[in-house]
């Protein structure tokens, strides 16, 4: 019992202590609320805190081969606090001349044109005025790179830093298109971290992906006007944007841009566009838009200003005759051999006169000929014969060809197509004839190309694909597969007939000037009289010449459209304005792709189980070749770097190939160039004989060697 | 419901206190996680409160099962628990997850549950001290037979907690000292050890601070310096915001959910939840909350009076003091009576697994009271 008593008084004592603590807490609350209450309420009113955004790094945009198309780099504005408080008299006196000397040299180095009027005298004078005005924010240079900033930081005064030398550096990210300014309307542009500016092009369409997530941190204003973060960690960490890989090919883009610019310059045209599309997949390999402008020196410039390829719906003109021809063949009871009288190049529908561009007409010709020669009278007469009584069949077919709606591209600013239907208020008797030759309707160049591409692709209409995949730190997170818009745009018979008609355009029609022996082109010219931006239709005739088609006609690889608006050098027919640009692009692409075609040809000669692959090759080469083999199944551990390939009954097994630089690598089964690359990289000298793949090597794999030892290779 | 009420034994008042505290917790956590829900969950306000609710419900279930176990078993369990905590503390020190250089968290493999090892150690140590004190009552004045082994366990465990969490180590050690005092340990020994302990701690921290850059030493020194040098202008951001919350709360508060300072206080749902409670429920609400904790302590003292055995008495009162001291220190931090620590308000703060250890502690107290009630009933029946 003694023990218990002893414990109990101790417990009560402890309890008393705890109660005292509790009272201390309550007392403190009362104290804060009363004695100091006023003070804290004031503090509450005066404290300014806010959530500051922490911007993520915007994702890059790549070409299909991995070239950088758009990226964010930091740029800097350099300013200087030149007032006397910061830089004292002696320091200023001592250094000002050498600073001016350095700045003068710097200006003329970074941009001689922009800073042509800068001299040591006026730089010094400006600085002196700024100092007299006690400027604390005098601009030294705007938008300079990191390297240039590093240089500026070595200059007298400025190298002393902010507090002694008055250096003020402001950084912001800037979006750069390092390679192709002319694809910029498609790639788009954006002002970073500014939600008020809606980015255009792919930057806009994939803004959510590229942008990343903005982080947040709580900052508080402290004395001196600076904002400092309150906590060590961010309230919300920023998440960097993902990268997108487009289907654009830098070489194709280069070719397309220069061919377009050449055509525009020759014809002194207002603007134009050109698109190259992969027939099978719909991948857009190149897209260029150029508009004319005159710079301050009076020189004519062609720059990317408006994405007319995607954004400008206009009257297509004769290229639309393909639709009319297909519809007639499909439901109009007309064959390529159905004849029509072109009546001396002029005919009348109700009160409207239809002209052929060729004066005097062509007499009695069949549909195929009328199409090849692009006879307005011929096509419209046949179209009226076929659909004058059943116009809905025609308009329904147009919507089946997906021309009446936007393509639904992931690019902001797609143009709206326009088509009349028999129920439209302004539908009348002359609508069918004029529609059939590409008037009284509007489509974008890309829509027309999509249709021609479908003809090339055996009637399968695929959606133009700008983006191949989305990557996050090098890993693919989303792939875009070919999207089929219409699996069969017409019957196989019609398809064959229109393909022949498109070939006839080049073989014997309006575009014989681009006929060549190397490969066959199928396509259609189009010369439309379109509304002038300022004057409307009437005052001044504005023409838009286009050529759209595909090549090689017998085994189509690419489809191309070229549109030239308002050529003003007397020529306006599509054949002489747009078709040559088409041919220039096609020629160069044909030359560039000849090696892959020869691989494909090589493959055709082999049996199924023997693929035309080297046993060891680089992943880059493999990816280029694989689509041309009939490998049905590919299994791999890794698809980067060097690979070991095992073809086996339409199946390709891919394994990692690694080599050790200290011993002789195994190069058997490689092509010569790869073998030399690997061996010489290891420090060996190579001599070889024969042709083909490596069959024997003079030093066995895995043995040690002396530096610069020679190895002999035998090729079979 | 009836079924559950019939099977729930132990002090009814303590059960009521538990339910009351849980209610306060739900209200305060719901309000104070609003900003976090807005920032991290895109405005999914229910996310945190549901999570907290389920953790709390699970905690209550653990409390229920803990109170069903005969408290005598806790004597045995304490031996095992103290060894496990020692090992886990060492593991945490070297491999634990860290926040601001403090290695406090350990993730259990398999079930992917992370918990603060010091929470387990705190519970285990009180149980163990109570056990040892009860066993050594006959030789309680001996330094070698009693003071050394009892004190030894506390010193080792607290020393292992210390590098990552100085404040917890100090509070746990102080609570155990209090328990030793209640358990009749020689007060001369206790005084001696306090003096020696303080001497070593202060000189140790001083040396480490001079060397600089080691672990959390600089943080501690900063916090303490900040507290003492203070002055209104140099008060820590957290305390500044907490003071504003308290001052603007007034006598009756701004009403549930109307706190403004929850937007500015870091961790308004844990360390500084008391400031938010004052802001919303005023001085009155704060007093009621303090009263609830004191009542808990008072009811535990009632257990001591009735307990026939020293272990039960010391176990119940030790745990009760531990919980209430922690609560008052947390409140003391919120009202700027103590420097900033990392202690939560037991059963009120949001925080997953620490809530469960608190629940188990309550369960053990209730287990002792249940045993006493049953014994009383037995005595009441005439033989």
mmCIF file with all atom_site columns, N, CA, C and O in Angstrom, chain A residues 83-112:
data_model
loop_
_atom_site.group_PDB
_atom_site.id
_atom_site.type_symbol
_atom_site.label_atom_id
_atom_site.label_alt_id
_atom_site.label_comp_id
_atom_site.label_asym_id
_atom_site.label_entity_id
_atom_site.label_seq_id
_atom_site.pdbx_PDB_ins_code
_atom_site.Cartn_x
_atom_site.Cartn_y
_atom_site.Cartn_z
_atom_site.occupancy
_atom_site.B_iso_or_equiv
_atom_site.pdbx_formal_charge
_atom_site.auth_seq_id
_atom_site.auth_comp_id
_atom_site.auth_asym_id
_atom_site.auth_atom_id
_atom_site.pdbx_PDB_model_num
ATOM 1   N N  . UNK A 1 83  ? 24.139 54.349 -62.661 1.00 0.00 ? 83  UNK A N  1
ATOM 2   C CA . UNK A 1 83  ? 24.091 55.534 -61.801 1.00 0.00 ? 83  UNK A CA 1
ATOM 3   C C  . UNK A 1 83  ? 25.259 55.538 -60.814 1.00 0.00 ? 83  UNK A C  1
ATOM 4   O O  . UNK A 1 83  ? 25.904 54.525 -60.562 1.00 0.00 ? 83  UNK A O  1
ATOM 5   N N  . UNK A 1 84  ? 25.510 56.694 -60.268 1.00 0.00 ? 84  UNK A N  1
ATOM 6   C CA . UNK A 1 84  ? 26.708 56.896 -59.463 1.00 0.00 ? 84  UNK A CA 1
ATOM 7   C C  . UNK A 1 84  ? 26.704 56.087 -58.178 1.00 0.00 ? 84  UNK A C  1
ATOM 8   O O  . UNK A 1 84  ? 27.739 55.757 -57.632 1.00 0.00 ? 84  UNK A O  1
ATOM 9   N N  . UNK A 1 85  ? 25.507 55.796 -57.680 1.00 0.00 ? 85  UNK A N  1
ATOM 10  C CA . UNK A 1 85  ? 25.397 55.015 -56.453 1.00 0.00 ? 85  UNK A CA 1
ATOM 11  C C  . UNK A 1 85  ? 26.039 53.641 -56.613 1.00 0.00 ? 85  UNK A C  1
ATOM 12  O O  . UNK A 1 85  ? 26.584 53.094 -55.668 1.00 0.00 ? 85  UNK A O  1
ATOM 13  N N  . UNK A 1 86  ? 25.900 53.086 -57.819 1.00 0.00 ? 86  UNK A N  1
ATOM 14  C CA . UNK A 1 86  ? 26.403 51.733 -58.041 1.00 0.00 ? 86  UNK A CA 1
ATOM 15  C C  . UNK A 1 86  ? 27.872 51.737 -58.459 1.00 0.00 ? 86  UNK A C  1
ATOM 16  O O  . UNK A 1 86  ? 28.686 51.008 -57.911 1.00 0.00 ? 86  UNK A O  1
ATOM 17  N N  . UNK A 1 87  ? 28.187 52.553 -59.457 1.00 0.00 ? 87  UNK A N  1
ATOM 18  C CA . UNK A 1 87  ? 29.566 52.584 -59.951 1.00 0.00 ? 87  UNK A CA 1
ATOM 19  C C  . UNK A 1 87  ? 30.179 53.924 -59.529 1.00 0.00 ? 87  UNK A C  1
ATOM 20  O O  . UNK A 1 87  ? 29.728 54.986 -59.988 1.00 0.00 ? 87  UNK A O  1
ATOM 21  N N  . UNK A 1 88  ? 31.193 53.875 -58.693 1.00 0.00 ? 88  UNK A N  1
ATOM 22  C CA . UNK A 1 88  ? 31.703 55.161 -58.196 1.00 0.00 ? 88  UNK A CA 1
ATOM 23  C C  . UNK A 1 88  ? 32.580 55.857 -59.239 1.00 0.00 ? 88  UNK A C  1
ATOM 24  O O  . UNK A 1 88  ? 32.960 55.301 -60.266 1.00 0.00 ? 88  UNK A O  1
ATOM 25  N N  . UNK A 1 89  ? 32.861 57.097 -58.959 1.00 0.00 ? 89  UNK A N  1
ATOM 26  C CA . UNK A 1 89  ? 33.486 57.983 -59.933 1.00 0.00 ? 89  UNK A CA 1
ATOM 27  C C  . UNK A 1 89  ? 34.805 57.441 -60.510 1.00 0.00 ? 89  UNK A C  1
ATOM 28  O O  . UNK A 1 89  ? 34.990 57.387 -61.719 1.00 0.00 ? 89  UNK A O  1
ATOM 29  N N  . UNK A 1 90  ? 35.690 57.043 -59.606 1.00 0.00 ? 90  UNK A N  1
ATOM 30  C CA . UNK A 1 90  ? 37.012 56.602 -60.046 1.00 0.00 ? 90  UNK A CA 1
ATOM 31  C C  . UNK A 1 90  ? 36.929 55.388 -60.943 1.00 0.00 ? 90  UNK A C  1
ATOM 32  O O  . UNK A 1 90  ? 37.565 55.322 -61.998 1.00 0.00 ? 90  UNK A O  1
ATOM 33  N N  . UNK A 1 91  ? 36.088 54.447 -60.487 1.00 0.00 ? 91  UNK A N  1
ATOM 34  C CA . UNK A 1 91  ? 35.932 53.198 -61.231 1.00 0.00 ? 91  UNK A CA 1
ATOM 35  C C  . UNK A 1 91  ? 35.416 53.494 -62.637 1.00 0.00 ? 91  UNK A C  1
ATOM 36  O O  . UNK A 1 91  ? 35.880 52.938 -63.629 1.00 0.00 ? 91  UNK A O  1
ATOM 37  N N  . UNK A 1 92  ? 34.445 54.378 -62.708 1.00 0.00 ? 92  UNK A N  1
ATOM 38  C CA . UNK A 1 92  ? 33.846 54.752 -63.992 1.00 0.00 ? 92  UNK A CA 1
ATOM 39  C C  . UNK A 1 92  ? 34.890 55.377 -64.905 1.00 0.00 ? 92  UNK A C  1
ATOM 40  O O  . UNK A 1 92  ? 35.032 55.007 -66.062 1.00 0.00 ? 92  UNK A O  1
ATOM 41  N N  . UNK A 1 93  ? 35.606 56.325 -64.377 1.00 0.00 ? 93  UNK A N  1
ATOM 42  C CA . UNK A 1 93  ? 36.616 57.048 -65.156 1.00 0.00 ? 93  UNK A CA 1
ATOM 43  C C  . UNK A 1 93  ? 37.661 56.090 -65.718 1.00 0.00 ? 93  UNK A C  1
ATOM 44  O O  . UNK A 1 93  ? 38.040 56.168 -66.877 1.00 0.00 ? 93  UNK A O  1
ATOM 45  N N  . UNK A 1 94  ? 38.076 55.199 -64.836 1.00 0.00 ? 94  UNK A N  1
ATOM 46  C CA . UNK A 1 94  ? 39.141 54.283 -65.199 1.00 0.00 ? 94  UNK A CA 1
ATOM 47  C C  . UNK A 1 94  ? 38.726 53.336 -66.324 1.00 0.00 ? 94  UNK A C  1
ATOM 48  O O  . UNK A 1 94  ? 39.539 52.974 -67.158 1.00 0.00 ? 94  UNK A O  1
ATOM 49  N N  . UNK A 1 95  ? 37.461 52.919 -66.296 1.00 0.00 ? 95  UNK A N  1
ATOM 50  C CA . UNK A 1 95  ? 37.051 51.812 -67.165 1.00 0.00 ? 95  UNK A CA 1
ATOM 51  C C  . UNK A 1 95  ? 36.203 52.178 -68.363 1.00 0.00 ? 95  UNK A C  1
ATOM 52  O O  . UNK A 1 95  ? 36.046 51.371 -69.270 1.00 0.00 ? 95  UNK A O  1
ATOM 53  N N  . UNK A 1 96  ? 35.636 53.362 -68.352 1.00 0.00 ? 96  UNK A N  1
ATOM 54  C CA . UNK A 1 96  ? 34.634 53.650 -69.369 1.00 0.00 ? 96  UNK A CA 1
ATOM 55  C C  . UNK A 1 96  ? 35.188 53.533 -70.788 1.00 0.00 ? 96  UNK A C  1
ATOM 56  O O  . UNK A 1 96  ? 34.527 52.983 -71.673 1.00 0.00 ? 96  UNK A O  1
ATOM 57  N N  . UNK A 1 97  ? 36.421 53.980 -71.003 1.00 0.00 ? 97  UNK A N  1
ATOM 58  C CA . UNK A 1 97  ? 36.951 53.926 -72.365 1.00 0.00 ? 97  UNK A CA 1
ATOM 59  C C  . UNK A 1 97  ? 37.159 52.509 -72.856 1.00 0.00 ? 97  UNK A C  1
ATOM 60  O O  . UNK A 1 97  ? 36.813 52.173 -73.991 1.00 0.00 ? 97  UNK A O  1
ATOM 61  N N  . UNK A 1 98  ? 37.691 51.684 -71.967 1.00 0.00 ? 98  UNK A N  1
ATOM 62  C CA . UNK A 1 98  ? 37.899 50.291 -72.398 1.00 0.00 ? 98  UNK A CA 1
ATOM 63  C C  . UNK A 1 98  ? 36.572 49.564 -72.572 1.00 0.00 ? 98  UNK A C  1
ATOM 64  O O  . UNK A 1 98  ? 36.433 48.706 -73.438 1.00 0.00 ? 98  UNK A O  1
ATOM 65  N N  . UNK A 1 99  ? 35.565 49.917 -71.763 1.00 0.00 ? 99  UNK A N  1
ATOM 66  C CA . UNK A 1 99  ? 34.248 49.296 -71.933 1.00 0.00 ? 99  UNK A CA 1
ATOM 67  C C  . UNK A 1 99  ? 33.653 49.672 -73.284 1.00 0.00 ? 99  UNK A C  1
ATOM 68  O O  . UNK A 1 99  ? 33.156 48.824 -74.027 1.00 0.00 ? 99  UNK A O  1
ATOM 69  N N  . UNK A 1 100 ? 33.730 50.933 -73.617 1.00 0.00 ? 100 UNK A N  1
ATOM 70  C CA . UNK A 1 100 ? 33.204 51.407 -74.900 1.00 0.00 ? 100 UNK A CA 1
ATOM 71  C C  . UNK A 1 100 ? 33.924 50.710 -76.055 1.00 0.00 ? 100 UNK A C  1
ATOM 72  O O  . UNK A 1 100 ? 33.296 50.272 -77.016 1.00 0.00 ? 100 UNK A O  1
ATOM 73  N N  . UNK A 1 101 ? 35.223 50.554 -75.928 1.00 0.00 ? 101 UNK A N  1
ATOM 74  C CA . UNK A 1 101 ? 36.003 49.863 -76.956 1.00 0.00 ? 101 UNK A CA 1
ATOM 75  C C  . UNK A 1 101 ? 35.486 48.433 -77.153 1.00 0.00 ? 101 UNK A C  1
ATOM 76  O O  . UNK A 1 101 ? 35.233 47.992 -78.270 1.00 0.00 ? 101 UNK A O  1
ATOM 77  N N  . UNK A 1 102 ? 35.317 47.730 -76.009 1.00 0.00 ? 102 UNK A N  1
ATOM 78  C CA . UNK A 1 102 ? 34.838 46.346 -76.081 1.00 0.00 ? 102 UNK A CA 1
ATOM 79  C C  . UNK A 1 102 ? 33.431 46.270 -76.661 1.00 0.00 ? 102 UNK A C  1
ATOM 80  O O  . UNK A 1 102 ? 33.137 45.426 -77.506 1.00 0.00 ? 102 UNK A O  1
ATOM 81  N N  . UNK A 1 103 ? 32.557 47.175 -76.227 1.00 0.00 ? 103 UNK A N  1
ATOM 82  C CA . UNK A 1 103 ? 31.168 47.146 -76.705 1.00 0.00 ? 103 UNK A CA 1
ATOM 83  C C  . UNK A 1 103 ? 31.114 47.405 -78.203 1.00 0.00 ? 103 UNK A C  1
ATOM 84  O O  . UNK A 1 103 ? 30.394 46.733 -78.935 1.00 0.00 ? 103 UNK A O  1
ATOM 85  N N  . UNK A 1 104 ? 31.874 48.353 -78.669 1.00 0.00 ? 104 UNK A N  1
ATOM 86  C CA . UNK A 1 104 ? 31.892 48.687 -80.086 1.00 0.00 ? 104 UNK A CA 1
ATOM 87  C C  . UNK A 1 104 ? 32.299 47.483 -80.916 1.00 0.00 ? 104 UNK A C  1
ATOM 88  O O  . UNK A 1 104 ? 31.654 47.135 -81.909 1.00 0.00 ? 104 UNK A O  1
ATOM 89  N N  . UNK A 1 105 ? 33.343 46.803 -80.443 1.00 0.00 ? 105 UNK A N  1
ATOM 90  C CA . UNK A 1 105 ? 33.787 45.619 -81.162 1.00 0.00 ? 105 UNK A CA 1
ATOM 91  C C  . UNK A 1 105 ? 32.714 44.529 -81.141 1.00 0.00 ? 105 UNK A C  1
ATOM 92  O O  . UNK A 1 105 ? 32.443 43.870 -82.141 1.00 0.00 ? 105 UNK A O  1
ATOM 93  N N  . UNK A 1 106 ? 32.110 44.405 -79.979 1.00 0.00 ? 106 UNK A N  1
ATOM 94  C CA . UNK A 1 106 ? 31.071 43.386 -79.775 1.00 0.00 ? 106 UNK A CA 1
ATOM 95  C C  . UNK A 1 106 ? 29.883 43.625 -80.708 1.00 0.00 ? 106 UNK A C  1
ATOM 96  O O  . UNK A 1 106 ? 29.416 42.715 -81.383 1.00 0.00 ? 106 UNK A O  1
ATOM 97  N N  . UNK A 1 107 ? 29.393 44.851 -80.762 1.00 0.00 ? 107 UNK A N  1
ATOM 98  C CA . UNK A 1 107 ? 28.230 45.171 -81.611 1.00 0.00 ? 107 UNK A CA 1
ATOM 99  C C  . UNK A 1 107 ? 28.507 44.824 -83.066 1.00 0.00 ? 107 UNK A C  1
ATOM 100 O O  . UNK A 1 107 ? 27.685 44.230 -83.748 1.00 0.00 ? 107 UNK A O  1
ATOM 101 N N  . UNK A 1 108 ? 29.693 45.212 -83.526 1.00 0.00 ? 108 UNK A N  1
ATOM 102 C CA . UNK A 1 108 ? 29.975 44.989 -84.947 1.00 0.00 ? 108 UNK A CA 1
ATOM 103 C C  . UNK A 1 108 ? 30.229 43.534 -85.261 1.00 0.00 ? 108 UNK A C  1
ATOM 104 O O  . UNK A 1 108 ? 30.101 43.114 -86.398 1.00 0.00 ? 108 UNK A O  1
ATOM 105 N N  . UNK A 1 109 ? 30.568 42.796 -84.215 1.00 0.00 ? 109 UNK A N  1
ATOM 106 C CA . UNK A 1 109 ? 30.770 41.369 -84.441 1.00 0.00 ? 109 UNK A CA 1
ATOM 107 C C  . UNK A 1 109 ? 29.434 40.625 -84.496 1.00 0.00 ? 109 UNK A C  1
ATOM 108 O O  . UNK A 1 109 ? 29.208 39.801 -85.370 1.00 0.00 ? 109 UNK A O  1
ATOM 109 N N  . UNK A 1 110 ? 28.537 40.907 -83.547 1.00 0.00 ? 110 UNK A N  1
ATOM 110 C CA . UNK A 1 110 ? 27.316 40.095 -83.485 1.00 0.00 ? 110 UNK A CA 1
ATOM 111 C C  . UNK A 1 110 ? 26.323 40.451 -84.576 1.00 0.00 ? 110 UNK A C  1
ATOM 112 O O  . UNK A 1 110 ? 25.614 39.591 -85.068 1.00 0.00 ? 110 UNK A O  1
ATOM 113 N N  . UNK A 1 111 ? 26.222 41.692 -84.949 1.00 0.00 ? 111 UNK A N  1
ATOM 114 C CA . UNK A 1 111 ? 25.261 42.047 -85.985 1.00 0.00 ? 111 UNK A CA 1
ATOM 115 C C  . UNK A 1 111 ? 25.692 43.335 -86.682 1.00 0.00 ? 111 UNK A C  1
ATOM 116 O O  . UNK A 1 111 ? 25.200 44.420 -86.378 1.00 0.00 ? 111 UNK A O  1
ATOM 117 N N  . UNK A 1 112 ? 26.599 43.214 -87.640 1.00 0.00 ? 112 UNK A N  1
ATOM 118 C CA . UNK A 1 112 ? 27.148 44.410 -88.275 1.00 0.00 ? 112 UNK A CA 1
ATOM 119 C C  . UNK A 1 112 ? 26.065 45.273 -88.914 1.00 0.00 ? 112 UNK A C  1
ATOM 120 O O  . UNK A 1 112 ? 26.166 46.500 -88.922 1.00 0.00 ? 112 UNK A O  1
#
